Every structure is written in structure tokens, then in C-alpha cells.
PDB file of C-alpha atoms in Angstrom:
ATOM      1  CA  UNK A   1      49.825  -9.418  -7.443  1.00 40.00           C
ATOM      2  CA  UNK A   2      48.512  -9.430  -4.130  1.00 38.00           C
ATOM      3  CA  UNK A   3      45.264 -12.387  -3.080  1.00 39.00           C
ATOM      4  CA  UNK A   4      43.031 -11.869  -0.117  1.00 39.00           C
ATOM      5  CA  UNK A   5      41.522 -14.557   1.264  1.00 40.00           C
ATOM      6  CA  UNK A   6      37.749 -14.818   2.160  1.00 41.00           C
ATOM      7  CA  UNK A   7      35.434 -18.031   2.834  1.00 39.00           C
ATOM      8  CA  UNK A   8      34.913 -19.553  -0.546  1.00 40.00           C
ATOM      9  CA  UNK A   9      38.384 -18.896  -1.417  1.00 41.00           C
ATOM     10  CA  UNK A  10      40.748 -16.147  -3.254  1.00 38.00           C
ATOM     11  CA  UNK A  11      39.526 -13.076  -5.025  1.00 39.00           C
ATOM     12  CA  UNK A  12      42.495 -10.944  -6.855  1.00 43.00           C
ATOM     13  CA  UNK A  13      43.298  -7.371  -5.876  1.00 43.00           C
ATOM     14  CA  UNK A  14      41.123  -5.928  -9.218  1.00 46.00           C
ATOM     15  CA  UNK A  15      38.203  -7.859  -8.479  1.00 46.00           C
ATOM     16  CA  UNK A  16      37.814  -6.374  -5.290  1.00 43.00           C
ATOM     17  CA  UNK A  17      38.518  -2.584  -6.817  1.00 45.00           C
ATOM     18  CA  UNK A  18      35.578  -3.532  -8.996  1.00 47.00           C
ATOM     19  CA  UNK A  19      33.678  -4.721  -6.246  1.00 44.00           C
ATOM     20  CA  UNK A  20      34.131  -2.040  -4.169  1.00 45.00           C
ATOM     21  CA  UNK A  21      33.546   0.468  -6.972  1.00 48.00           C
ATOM     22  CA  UNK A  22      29.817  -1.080  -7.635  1.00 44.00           C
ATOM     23  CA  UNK A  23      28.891  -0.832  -4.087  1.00 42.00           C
ATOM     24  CA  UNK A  24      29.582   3.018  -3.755  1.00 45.00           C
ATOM     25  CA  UNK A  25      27.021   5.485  -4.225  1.00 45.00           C
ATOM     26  CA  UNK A  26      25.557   6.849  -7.567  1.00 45.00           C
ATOM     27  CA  UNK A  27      26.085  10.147  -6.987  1.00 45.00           C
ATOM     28  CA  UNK A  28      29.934   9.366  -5.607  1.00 43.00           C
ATOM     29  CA  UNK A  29      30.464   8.465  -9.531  1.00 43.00           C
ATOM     30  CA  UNK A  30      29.209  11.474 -10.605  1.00 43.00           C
ATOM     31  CA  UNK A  31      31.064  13.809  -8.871  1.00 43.00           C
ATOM     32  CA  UNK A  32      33.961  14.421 -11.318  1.00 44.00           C
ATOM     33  CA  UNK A  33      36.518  17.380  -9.849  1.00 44.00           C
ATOM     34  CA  UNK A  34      34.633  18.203  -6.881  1.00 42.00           C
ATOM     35  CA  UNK A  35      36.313  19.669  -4.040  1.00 45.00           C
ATOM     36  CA  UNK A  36      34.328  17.716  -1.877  1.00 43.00           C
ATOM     37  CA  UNK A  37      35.664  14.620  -0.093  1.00 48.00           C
ATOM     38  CA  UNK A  38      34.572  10.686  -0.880  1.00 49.00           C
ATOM     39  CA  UNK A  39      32.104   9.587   1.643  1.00 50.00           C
ATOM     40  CA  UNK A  40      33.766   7.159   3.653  1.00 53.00           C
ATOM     41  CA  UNK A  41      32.842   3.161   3.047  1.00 55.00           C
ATOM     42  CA  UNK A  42      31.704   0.706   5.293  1.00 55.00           C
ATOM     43  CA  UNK A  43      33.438  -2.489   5.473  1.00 60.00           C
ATOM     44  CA  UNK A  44      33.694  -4.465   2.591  1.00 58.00           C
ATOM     45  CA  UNK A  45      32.379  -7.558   2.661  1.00 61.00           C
ATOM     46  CA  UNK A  46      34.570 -10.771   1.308  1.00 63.00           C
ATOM     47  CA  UNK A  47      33.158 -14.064   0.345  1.00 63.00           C
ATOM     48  CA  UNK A  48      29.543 -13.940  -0.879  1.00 70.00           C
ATOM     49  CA  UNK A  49      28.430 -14.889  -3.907  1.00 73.00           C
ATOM     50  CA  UNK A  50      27.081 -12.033  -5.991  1.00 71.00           C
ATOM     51  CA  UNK A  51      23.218 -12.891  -7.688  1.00 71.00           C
ATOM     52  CA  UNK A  52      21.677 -10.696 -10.567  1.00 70.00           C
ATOM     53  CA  UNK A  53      18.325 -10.985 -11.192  1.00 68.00           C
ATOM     54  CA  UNK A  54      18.258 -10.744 -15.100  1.00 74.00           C
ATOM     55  CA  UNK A  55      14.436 -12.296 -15.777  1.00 73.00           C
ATOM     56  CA  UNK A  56      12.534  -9.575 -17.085  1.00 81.00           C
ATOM     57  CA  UNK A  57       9.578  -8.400 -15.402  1.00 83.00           C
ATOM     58  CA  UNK A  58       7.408 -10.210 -17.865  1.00 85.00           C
ATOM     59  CA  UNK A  59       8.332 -13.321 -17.300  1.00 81.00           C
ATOM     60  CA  UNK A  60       8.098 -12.809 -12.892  1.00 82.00           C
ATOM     61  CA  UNK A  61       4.720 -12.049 -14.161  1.00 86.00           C
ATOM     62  CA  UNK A  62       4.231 -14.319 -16.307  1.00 87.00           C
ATOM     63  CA  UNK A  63       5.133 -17.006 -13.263  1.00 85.00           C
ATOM     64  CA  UNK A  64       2.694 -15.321 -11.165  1.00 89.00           C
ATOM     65  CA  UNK A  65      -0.598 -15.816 -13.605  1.00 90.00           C
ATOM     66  CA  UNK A  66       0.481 -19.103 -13.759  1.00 90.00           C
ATOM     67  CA  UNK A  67       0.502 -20.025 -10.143  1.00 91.00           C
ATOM     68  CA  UNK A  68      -2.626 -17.908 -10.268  1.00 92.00           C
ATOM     69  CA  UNK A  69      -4.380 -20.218 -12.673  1.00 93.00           C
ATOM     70  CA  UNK A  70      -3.027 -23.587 -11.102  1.00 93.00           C
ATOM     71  CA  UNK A  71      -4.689 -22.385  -7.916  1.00 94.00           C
ATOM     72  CA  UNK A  72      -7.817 -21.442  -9.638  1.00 94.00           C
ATOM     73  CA  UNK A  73      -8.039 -24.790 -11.694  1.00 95.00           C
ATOM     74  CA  UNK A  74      -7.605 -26.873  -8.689  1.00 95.00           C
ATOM     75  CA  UNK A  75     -10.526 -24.847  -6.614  1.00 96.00           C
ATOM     76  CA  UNK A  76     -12.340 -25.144  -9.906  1.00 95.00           C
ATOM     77  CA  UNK A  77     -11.656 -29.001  -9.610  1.00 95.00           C
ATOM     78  CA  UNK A  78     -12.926 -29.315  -6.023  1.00 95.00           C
ATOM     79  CA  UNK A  79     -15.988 -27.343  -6.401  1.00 96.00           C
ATOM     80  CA  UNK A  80     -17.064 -29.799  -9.514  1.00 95.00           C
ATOM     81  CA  UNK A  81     -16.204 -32.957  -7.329  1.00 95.00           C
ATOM     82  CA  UNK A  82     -18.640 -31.039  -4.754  1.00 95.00           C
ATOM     83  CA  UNK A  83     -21.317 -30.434  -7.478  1.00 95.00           C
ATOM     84  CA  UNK A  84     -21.071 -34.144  -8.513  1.00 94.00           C
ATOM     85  CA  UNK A  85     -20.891 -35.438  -4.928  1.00 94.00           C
ATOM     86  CA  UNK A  86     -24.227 -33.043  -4.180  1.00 94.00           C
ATOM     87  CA  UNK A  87     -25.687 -34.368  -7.997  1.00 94.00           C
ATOM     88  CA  UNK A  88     -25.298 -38.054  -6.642  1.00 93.00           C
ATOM     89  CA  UNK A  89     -27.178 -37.841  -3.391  1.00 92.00           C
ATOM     90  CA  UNK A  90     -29.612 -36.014  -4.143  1.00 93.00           C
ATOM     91  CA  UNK A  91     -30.155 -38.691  -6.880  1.00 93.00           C
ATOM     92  CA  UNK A  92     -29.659 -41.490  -4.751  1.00 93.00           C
ATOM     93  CA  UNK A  93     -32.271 -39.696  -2.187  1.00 93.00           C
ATOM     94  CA  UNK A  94     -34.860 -39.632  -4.764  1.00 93.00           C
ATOM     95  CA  UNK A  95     -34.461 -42.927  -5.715  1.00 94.00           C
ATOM     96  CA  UNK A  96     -35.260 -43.929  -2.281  1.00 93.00           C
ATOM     97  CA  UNK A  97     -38.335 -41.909  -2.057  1.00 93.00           C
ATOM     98  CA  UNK A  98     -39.066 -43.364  -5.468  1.00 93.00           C
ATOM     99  CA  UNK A  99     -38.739 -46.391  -4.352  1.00 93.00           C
ATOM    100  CA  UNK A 100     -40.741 -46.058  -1.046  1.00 94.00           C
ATOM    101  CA  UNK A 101     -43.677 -44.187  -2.556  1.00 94.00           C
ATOM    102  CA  UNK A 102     -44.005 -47.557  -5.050  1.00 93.00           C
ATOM    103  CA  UNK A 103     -43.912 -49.663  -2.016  1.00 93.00           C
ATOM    104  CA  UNK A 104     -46.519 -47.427  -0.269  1.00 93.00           C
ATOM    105  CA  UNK A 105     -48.860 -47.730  -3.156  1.00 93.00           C
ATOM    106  CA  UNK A 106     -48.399 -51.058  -3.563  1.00 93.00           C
ATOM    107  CA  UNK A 107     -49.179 -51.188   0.257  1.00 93.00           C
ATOM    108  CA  UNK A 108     -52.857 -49.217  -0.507  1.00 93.00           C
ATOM    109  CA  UNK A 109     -53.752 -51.187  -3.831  1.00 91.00           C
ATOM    110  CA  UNK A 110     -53.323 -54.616  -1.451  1.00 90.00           C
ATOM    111  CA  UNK A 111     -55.751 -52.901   1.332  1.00 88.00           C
ATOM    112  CA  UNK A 112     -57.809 -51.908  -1.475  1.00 86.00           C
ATOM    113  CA  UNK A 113     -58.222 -54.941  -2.393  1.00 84.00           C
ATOM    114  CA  UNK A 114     -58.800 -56.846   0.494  1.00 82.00           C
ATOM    115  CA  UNK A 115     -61.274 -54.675   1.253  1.00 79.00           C
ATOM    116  CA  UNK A 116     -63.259 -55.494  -1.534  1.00 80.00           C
ATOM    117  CA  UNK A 117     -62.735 -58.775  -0.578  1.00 78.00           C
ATOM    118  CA  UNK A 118     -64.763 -57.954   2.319  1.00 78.00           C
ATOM    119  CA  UNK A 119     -67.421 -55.971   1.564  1.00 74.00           C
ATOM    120  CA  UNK A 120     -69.954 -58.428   1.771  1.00 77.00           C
ATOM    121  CA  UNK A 121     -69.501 -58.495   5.115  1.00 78.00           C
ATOM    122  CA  UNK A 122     -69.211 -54.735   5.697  1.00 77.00           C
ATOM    123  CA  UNK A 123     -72.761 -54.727   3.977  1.00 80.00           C
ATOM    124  CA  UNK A 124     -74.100 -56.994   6.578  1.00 81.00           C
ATOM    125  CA  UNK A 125     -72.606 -54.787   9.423  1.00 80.00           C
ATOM    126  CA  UNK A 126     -74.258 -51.713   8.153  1.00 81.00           C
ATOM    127  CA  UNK A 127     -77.717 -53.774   7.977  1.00 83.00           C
ATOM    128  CA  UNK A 128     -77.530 -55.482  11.029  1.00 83.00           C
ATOM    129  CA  UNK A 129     -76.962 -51.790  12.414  1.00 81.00           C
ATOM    130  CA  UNK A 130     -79.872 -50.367  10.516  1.00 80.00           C
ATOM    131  CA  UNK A 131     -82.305 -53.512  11.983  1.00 78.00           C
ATOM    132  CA  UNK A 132     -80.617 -52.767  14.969  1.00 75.00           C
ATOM    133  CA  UNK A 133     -81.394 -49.039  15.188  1.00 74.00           C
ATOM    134  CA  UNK A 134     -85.241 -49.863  13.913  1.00 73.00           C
ATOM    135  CA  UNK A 135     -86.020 -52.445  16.982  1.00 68.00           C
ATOM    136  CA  UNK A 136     -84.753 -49.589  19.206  1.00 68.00           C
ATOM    137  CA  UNK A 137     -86.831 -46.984  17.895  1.00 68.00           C
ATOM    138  CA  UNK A 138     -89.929 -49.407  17.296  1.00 63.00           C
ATOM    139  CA  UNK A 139     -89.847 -50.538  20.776  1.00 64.00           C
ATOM    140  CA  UNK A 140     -89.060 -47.217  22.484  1.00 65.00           C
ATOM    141  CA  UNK A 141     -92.762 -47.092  23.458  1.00 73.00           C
ATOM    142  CA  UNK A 142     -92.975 -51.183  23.904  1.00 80.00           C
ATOM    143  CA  UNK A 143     -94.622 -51.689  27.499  1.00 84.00           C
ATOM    144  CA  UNK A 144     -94.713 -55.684  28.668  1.00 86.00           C
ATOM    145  CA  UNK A 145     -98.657 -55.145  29.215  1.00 89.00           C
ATOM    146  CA  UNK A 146     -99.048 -59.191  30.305  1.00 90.00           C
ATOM    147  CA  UNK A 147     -96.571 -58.603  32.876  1.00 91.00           C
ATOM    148  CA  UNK A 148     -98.183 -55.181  34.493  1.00 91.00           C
ATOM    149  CA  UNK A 149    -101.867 -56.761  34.029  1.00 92.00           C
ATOM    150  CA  UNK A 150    -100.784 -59.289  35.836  1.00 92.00           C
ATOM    151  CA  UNK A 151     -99.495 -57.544  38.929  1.00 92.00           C
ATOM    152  CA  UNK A 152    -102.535 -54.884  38.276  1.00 92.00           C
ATOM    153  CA  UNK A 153    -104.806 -58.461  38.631  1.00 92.00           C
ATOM    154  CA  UNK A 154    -103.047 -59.367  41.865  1.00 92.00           C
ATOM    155  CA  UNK A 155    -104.046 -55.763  43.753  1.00 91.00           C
ATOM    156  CA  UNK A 156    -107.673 -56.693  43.471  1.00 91.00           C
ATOM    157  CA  UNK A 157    -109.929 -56.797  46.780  1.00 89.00           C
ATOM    158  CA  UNK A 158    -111.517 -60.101  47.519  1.00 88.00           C
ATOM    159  CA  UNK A 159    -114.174 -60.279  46.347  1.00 87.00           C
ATOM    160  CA  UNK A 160    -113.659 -58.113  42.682  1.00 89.00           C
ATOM    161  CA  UNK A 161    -113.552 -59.418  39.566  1.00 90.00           C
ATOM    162  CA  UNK A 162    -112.336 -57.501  36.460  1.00 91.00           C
ATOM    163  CA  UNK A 163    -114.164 -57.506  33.355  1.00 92.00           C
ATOM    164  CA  UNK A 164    -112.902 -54.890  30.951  1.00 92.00           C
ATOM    165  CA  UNK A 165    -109.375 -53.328  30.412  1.00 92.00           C
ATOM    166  CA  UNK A 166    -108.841 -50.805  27.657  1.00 92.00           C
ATOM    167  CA  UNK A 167    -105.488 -49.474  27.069  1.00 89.00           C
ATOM    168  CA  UNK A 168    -103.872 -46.244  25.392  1.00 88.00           C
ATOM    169  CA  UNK A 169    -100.475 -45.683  24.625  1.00 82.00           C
ATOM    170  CA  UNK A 170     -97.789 -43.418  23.146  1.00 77.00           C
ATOM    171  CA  UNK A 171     -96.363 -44.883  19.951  1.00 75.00           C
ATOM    172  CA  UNK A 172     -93.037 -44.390  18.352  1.00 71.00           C
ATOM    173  CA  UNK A 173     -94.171 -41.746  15.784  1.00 72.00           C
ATOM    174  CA  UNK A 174     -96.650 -40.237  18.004  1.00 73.00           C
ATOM    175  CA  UNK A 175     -96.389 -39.021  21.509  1.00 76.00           C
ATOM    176  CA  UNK A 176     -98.907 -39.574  24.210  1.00 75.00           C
ATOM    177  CA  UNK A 177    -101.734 -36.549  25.130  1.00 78.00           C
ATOM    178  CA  UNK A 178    -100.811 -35.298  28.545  1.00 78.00           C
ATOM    179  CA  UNK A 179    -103.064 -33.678  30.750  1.00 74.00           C
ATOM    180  CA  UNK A 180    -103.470 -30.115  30.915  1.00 73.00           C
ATOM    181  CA  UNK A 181    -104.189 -30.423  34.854  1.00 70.00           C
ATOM    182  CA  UNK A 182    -101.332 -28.784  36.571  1.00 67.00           C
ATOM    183  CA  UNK A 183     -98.944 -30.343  39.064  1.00 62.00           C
ATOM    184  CA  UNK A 184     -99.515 -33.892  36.726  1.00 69.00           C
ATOM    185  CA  UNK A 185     -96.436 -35.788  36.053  1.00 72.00           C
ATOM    186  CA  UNK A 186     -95.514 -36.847  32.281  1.00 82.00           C
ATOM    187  CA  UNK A 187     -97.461 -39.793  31.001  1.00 85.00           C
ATOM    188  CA  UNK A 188     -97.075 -42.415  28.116  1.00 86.00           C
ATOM    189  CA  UNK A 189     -99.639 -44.738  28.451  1.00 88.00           C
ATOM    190  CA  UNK A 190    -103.057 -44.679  30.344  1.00 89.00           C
ATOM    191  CA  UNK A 191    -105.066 -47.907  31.416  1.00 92.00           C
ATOM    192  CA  UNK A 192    -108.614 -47.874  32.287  1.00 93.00           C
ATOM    193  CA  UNK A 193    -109.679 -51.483  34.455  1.00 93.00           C
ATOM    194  CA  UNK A 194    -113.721 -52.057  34.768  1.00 93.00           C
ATOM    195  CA  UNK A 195    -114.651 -54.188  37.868  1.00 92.00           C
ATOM    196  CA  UNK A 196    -117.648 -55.869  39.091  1.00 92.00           C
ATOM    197  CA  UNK A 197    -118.309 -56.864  42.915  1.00 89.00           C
ATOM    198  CA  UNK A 198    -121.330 -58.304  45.019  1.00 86.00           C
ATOM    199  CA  UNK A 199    -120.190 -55.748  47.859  1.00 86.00           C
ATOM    200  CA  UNK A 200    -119.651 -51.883  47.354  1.00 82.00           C
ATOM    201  CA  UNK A 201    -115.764 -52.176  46.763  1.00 79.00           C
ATOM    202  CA  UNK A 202    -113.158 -50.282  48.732  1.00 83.00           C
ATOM    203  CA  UNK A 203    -111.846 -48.083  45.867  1.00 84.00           C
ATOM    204  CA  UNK A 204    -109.251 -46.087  47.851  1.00 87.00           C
ATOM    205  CA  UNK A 205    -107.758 -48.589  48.984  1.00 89.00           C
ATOM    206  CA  UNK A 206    -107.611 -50.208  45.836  1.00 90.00           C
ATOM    207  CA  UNK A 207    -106.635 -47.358  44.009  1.00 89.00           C
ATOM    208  CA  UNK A 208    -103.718 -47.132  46.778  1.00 90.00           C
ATOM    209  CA  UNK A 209    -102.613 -50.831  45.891  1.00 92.00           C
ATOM    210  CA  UNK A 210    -102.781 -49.822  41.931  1.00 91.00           C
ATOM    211  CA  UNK A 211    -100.456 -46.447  42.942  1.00 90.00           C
ATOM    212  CA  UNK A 212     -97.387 -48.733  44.262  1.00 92.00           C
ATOM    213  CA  UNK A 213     -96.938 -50.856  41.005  1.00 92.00           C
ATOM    214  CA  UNK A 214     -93.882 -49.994  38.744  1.00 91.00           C
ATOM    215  CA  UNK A 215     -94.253 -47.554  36.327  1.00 89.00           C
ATOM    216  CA  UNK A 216     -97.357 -46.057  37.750  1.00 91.00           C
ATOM    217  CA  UNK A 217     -97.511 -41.846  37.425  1.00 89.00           C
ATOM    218  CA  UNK A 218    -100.831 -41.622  39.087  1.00 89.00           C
ATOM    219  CA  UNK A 219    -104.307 -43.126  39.307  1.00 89.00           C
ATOM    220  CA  UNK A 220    -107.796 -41.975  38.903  1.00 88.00           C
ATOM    221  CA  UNK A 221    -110.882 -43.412  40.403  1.00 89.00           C
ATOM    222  CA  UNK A 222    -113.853 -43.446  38.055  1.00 88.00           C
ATOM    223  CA  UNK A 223    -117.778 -44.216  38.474  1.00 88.00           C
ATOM    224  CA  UNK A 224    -119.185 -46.321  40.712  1.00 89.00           C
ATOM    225  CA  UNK A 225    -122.915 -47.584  39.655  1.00 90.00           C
ATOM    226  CA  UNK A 226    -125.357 -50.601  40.803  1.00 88.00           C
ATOM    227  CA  UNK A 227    -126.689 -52.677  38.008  1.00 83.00           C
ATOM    228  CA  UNK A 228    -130.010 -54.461  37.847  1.00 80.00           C
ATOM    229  CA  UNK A 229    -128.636 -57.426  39.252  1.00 80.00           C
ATOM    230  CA  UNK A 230    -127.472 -56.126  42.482  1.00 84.00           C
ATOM    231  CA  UNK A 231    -123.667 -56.124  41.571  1.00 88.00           C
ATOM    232  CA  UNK A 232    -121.372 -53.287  41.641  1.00 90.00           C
ATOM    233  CA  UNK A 233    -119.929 -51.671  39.051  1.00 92.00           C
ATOM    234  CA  UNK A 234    -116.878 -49.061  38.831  1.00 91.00           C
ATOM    235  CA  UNK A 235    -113.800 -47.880  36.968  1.00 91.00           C
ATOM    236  CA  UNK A 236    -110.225 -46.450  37.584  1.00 91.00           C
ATOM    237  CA  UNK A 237    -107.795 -44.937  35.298  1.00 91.00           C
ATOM    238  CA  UNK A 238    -104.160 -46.136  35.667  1.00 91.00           C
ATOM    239  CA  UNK A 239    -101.315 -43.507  34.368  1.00 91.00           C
ATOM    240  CA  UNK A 240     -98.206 -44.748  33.258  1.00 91.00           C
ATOM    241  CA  UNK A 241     -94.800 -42.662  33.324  1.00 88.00           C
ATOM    242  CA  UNK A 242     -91.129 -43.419  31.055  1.00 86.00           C
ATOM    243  CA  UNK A 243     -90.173 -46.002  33.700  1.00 86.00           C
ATOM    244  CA  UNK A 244     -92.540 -48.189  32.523  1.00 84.00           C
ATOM    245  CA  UNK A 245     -90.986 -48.539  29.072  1.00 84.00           C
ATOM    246  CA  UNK A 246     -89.997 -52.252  28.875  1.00 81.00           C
ATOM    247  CA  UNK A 247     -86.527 -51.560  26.582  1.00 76.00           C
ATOM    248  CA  UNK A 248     -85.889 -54.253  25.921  1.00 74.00           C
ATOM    249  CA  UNK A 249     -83.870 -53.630  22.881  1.00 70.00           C
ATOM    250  CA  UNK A 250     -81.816 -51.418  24.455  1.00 66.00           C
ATOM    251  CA  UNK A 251     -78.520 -52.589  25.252  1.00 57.00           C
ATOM    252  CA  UNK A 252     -77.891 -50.216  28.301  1.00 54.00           C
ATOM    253  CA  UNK A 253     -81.320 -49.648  29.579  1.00 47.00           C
ATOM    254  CA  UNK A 254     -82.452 -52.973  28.982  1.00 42.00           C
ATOM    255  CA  UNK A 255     -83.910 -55.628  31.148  1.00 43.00           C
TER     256      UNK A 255
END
């Protein structure tokens, strides 16, 4: 018997035949008395190890659906540790707002209450405003009359003494009648002076003096008549404008 030798050792001369026989073509077999020649073989190759493949085709697929399913199980697995992961921080997130909106309120209900605490003196506040706000309006048409007589006095000629002084004014819930003479400045407050002299007094000049005190609009001279006695008698009218407003109870006007 002859051997041939390959690399994992020796084959005998009928294995080979066999060999050779499996690797020819199907339709070679077939071809019983034809006339035809053999296709020529290629080289025969010596030494490797032969595999069949004898699983059926339900168990490759069988393999398959299982790889299939371990796959799926483990995606399955990750997307639940996602959910729970999302589950917990979204928990642990509203726990902290929980816990700030308590802290918050608590935060208002201690304001709250110390502003009850003072109230009292919010009270006060508001009433010291209101008195406040009353003085202003109740001396909005306040005028320091002993102060303006008193410079009024000192314009006198020598000589003339005053006797009467009668006053109207605006007041804060009724304004003052103004003149219907055109070309007449606003007025709040008018002040008639009666004076006596031994001498016919110099009423322009006097009323000149009057015209140069604070707060003065215009003046007016009045009547001038000789009594019994031989003393002279006469009148002027004093107008007062805004600027004589004493304001003294207000804080950026006052004086």
C-alpha cells in the first residue's frame, strides 16, 4: 500500500481516491458512458482537516434568537437603570424645592409677624403724616401779619400815625376775589391802613415806601378828608401776592 505524506501526517492511497472523488463535480458523477472526457482537476490539496457542518438550521437559528434576546434584555436593563436614575432626581429635585418653599414660608410667617409686632408704630407714622399733611394745607394761606405790620408801621412819614388796619385774606378752602381790572397781578390777601396826620400827608410817596415791602402785588391810595379837628385823614389799600405766604410748614418752601 502506498502513504503520502502531507502536514498533519499520513493519509492512505483510498482515502485520498475518496477525497478526490467528493471534490469533483456533480454532474462529473452523473455522466455514466459518455463519450465525453473528465474535466481535468486542480491540484489536490493534502493536509487539512475536513469540517461538516451537521447542526440543523433550527438550531443556527435557534442560536441567533438567543443572542437576539440577550442583547435585547441587556438594553432593556440599561434603559430601566436610566428610568430609575431619571425617577431619583427628579425626586430628589422636588424634595429640594419642597424643602425650600417650607423655608420660604417660614421666612414670610416670621415677617408677618414682626410686622404685627410693629404696627403700633406704623399707625403713628400714618398719623403723624396725616397731621402733617393738615398743617400744610391749613397754613397754605398763613401770612406772619405781626411781622409785615410791622415793616408796613416803619414806612410811615413823620409825622403819621395809624389808627385802623383791616385785613382780608384767602383761606385754605376759599380762594381770594381778584380784581377784574386788567393788567392786575394775582392777589391773596388785601390790607387796608387808616392814618391820621396834623399836616396833609405825602401819600405817593408813602404809597411808594408801602410798594417795596415783601410780598406786596400793588397798592392803592384811598380818600383823603379833613376832620373837625383840623387833622388829616386818609386810606390806602395794600395787595398782597403768593410770595407773601409765610410756609412755614412747608419743609422745602419754608422759612
Amino acid at each position: 500500500m502506498t502513504t503520502i505524506t502531507g502536514r498533519r501526517g499520513a493519509v492512505d492511497e483510498e482515502g485520498a481516491e475518496r477525497k478526490g472523488r467528493s471534490l469533483r463535480p456533480k454532474g462529473a458523477a452523473s455522466r455514466k458512458g459518455s463519450d465525453v472526457d473528465a474535466t481535468p482537476m486542480g491540484p489536490l490539496i493534502v493536509g487539512i482537516e475536513p469540517r461538516v457542518d451537521l447542526l440543523p438550521p433550527e438550531v443556527r437559528a435557534s442560536r441567533k434568537r438567543d443572542a437576539l434576546v440577550r442583547r435585547l434584555l441587556v438594553i432593556l436593563v440599561v434603559v430601566i437603570v436610566l428610568i430609575l436614575a431619571a425617577i431619583g432626581g427628579s425626586s430628589l429635585l422636588a424634595i429640594q424645592s419642597q424643602q425650600a418653599l417650607a423655608a420660604e414660608q417660614a421666612r414670610t410667617l416670621e415677617l408677618a409677624q414682626q410686622q404685627q409686632k410693629y404696627g403700633v408704630v406704623k399707625q403713628v407714622q400714618s398719623q403723624i403724616q396725616l397731621t402733617q399733611a393738615a398743617e400744610q394745607v391749613g397754613a397754605s394761606t398763613e401770612i406772619d401779619w405781626n411781622l409785615f405790620l410791622a415793616k408796613a408801621k416803619a414806612t410811615l412819614p413823620p409825622g403819621v400815625t395809624l389808627t385802623a388796619i383791616s385785613i382780608d385774606s384767602a383761606s385754605p378752602l376759599a380762594p381770594y376775589q381778584q380784581s377784574t381790572v386788567p393788567l392786575q397781578g394775582t392777589r391773596v390777601a388785601a390790607v387796608t391802613l387808616n392814618v391820621t396826620s396834623a399836616t396833609l400827608p405825602d401819600l405817593p410817596l408813602w404809597l411808594r415806601a408801602l410798594a417795596k415791602l415783601p410780598g406786596v402785588a400793588d397798592t392803592a391810595p384811598g380818600t383823603v378828608t379833613l376832620s373837625e379837628g383840623g387833622k388829616y385823614t386818609a386810606t390806602a389799600t395794600i395787595h398782597l401776592n403768593e410770595s407773601a405766604f409765610d410756609n412755614r410748614f412747608n419743609t422745602k418752601e419754608g422759612k
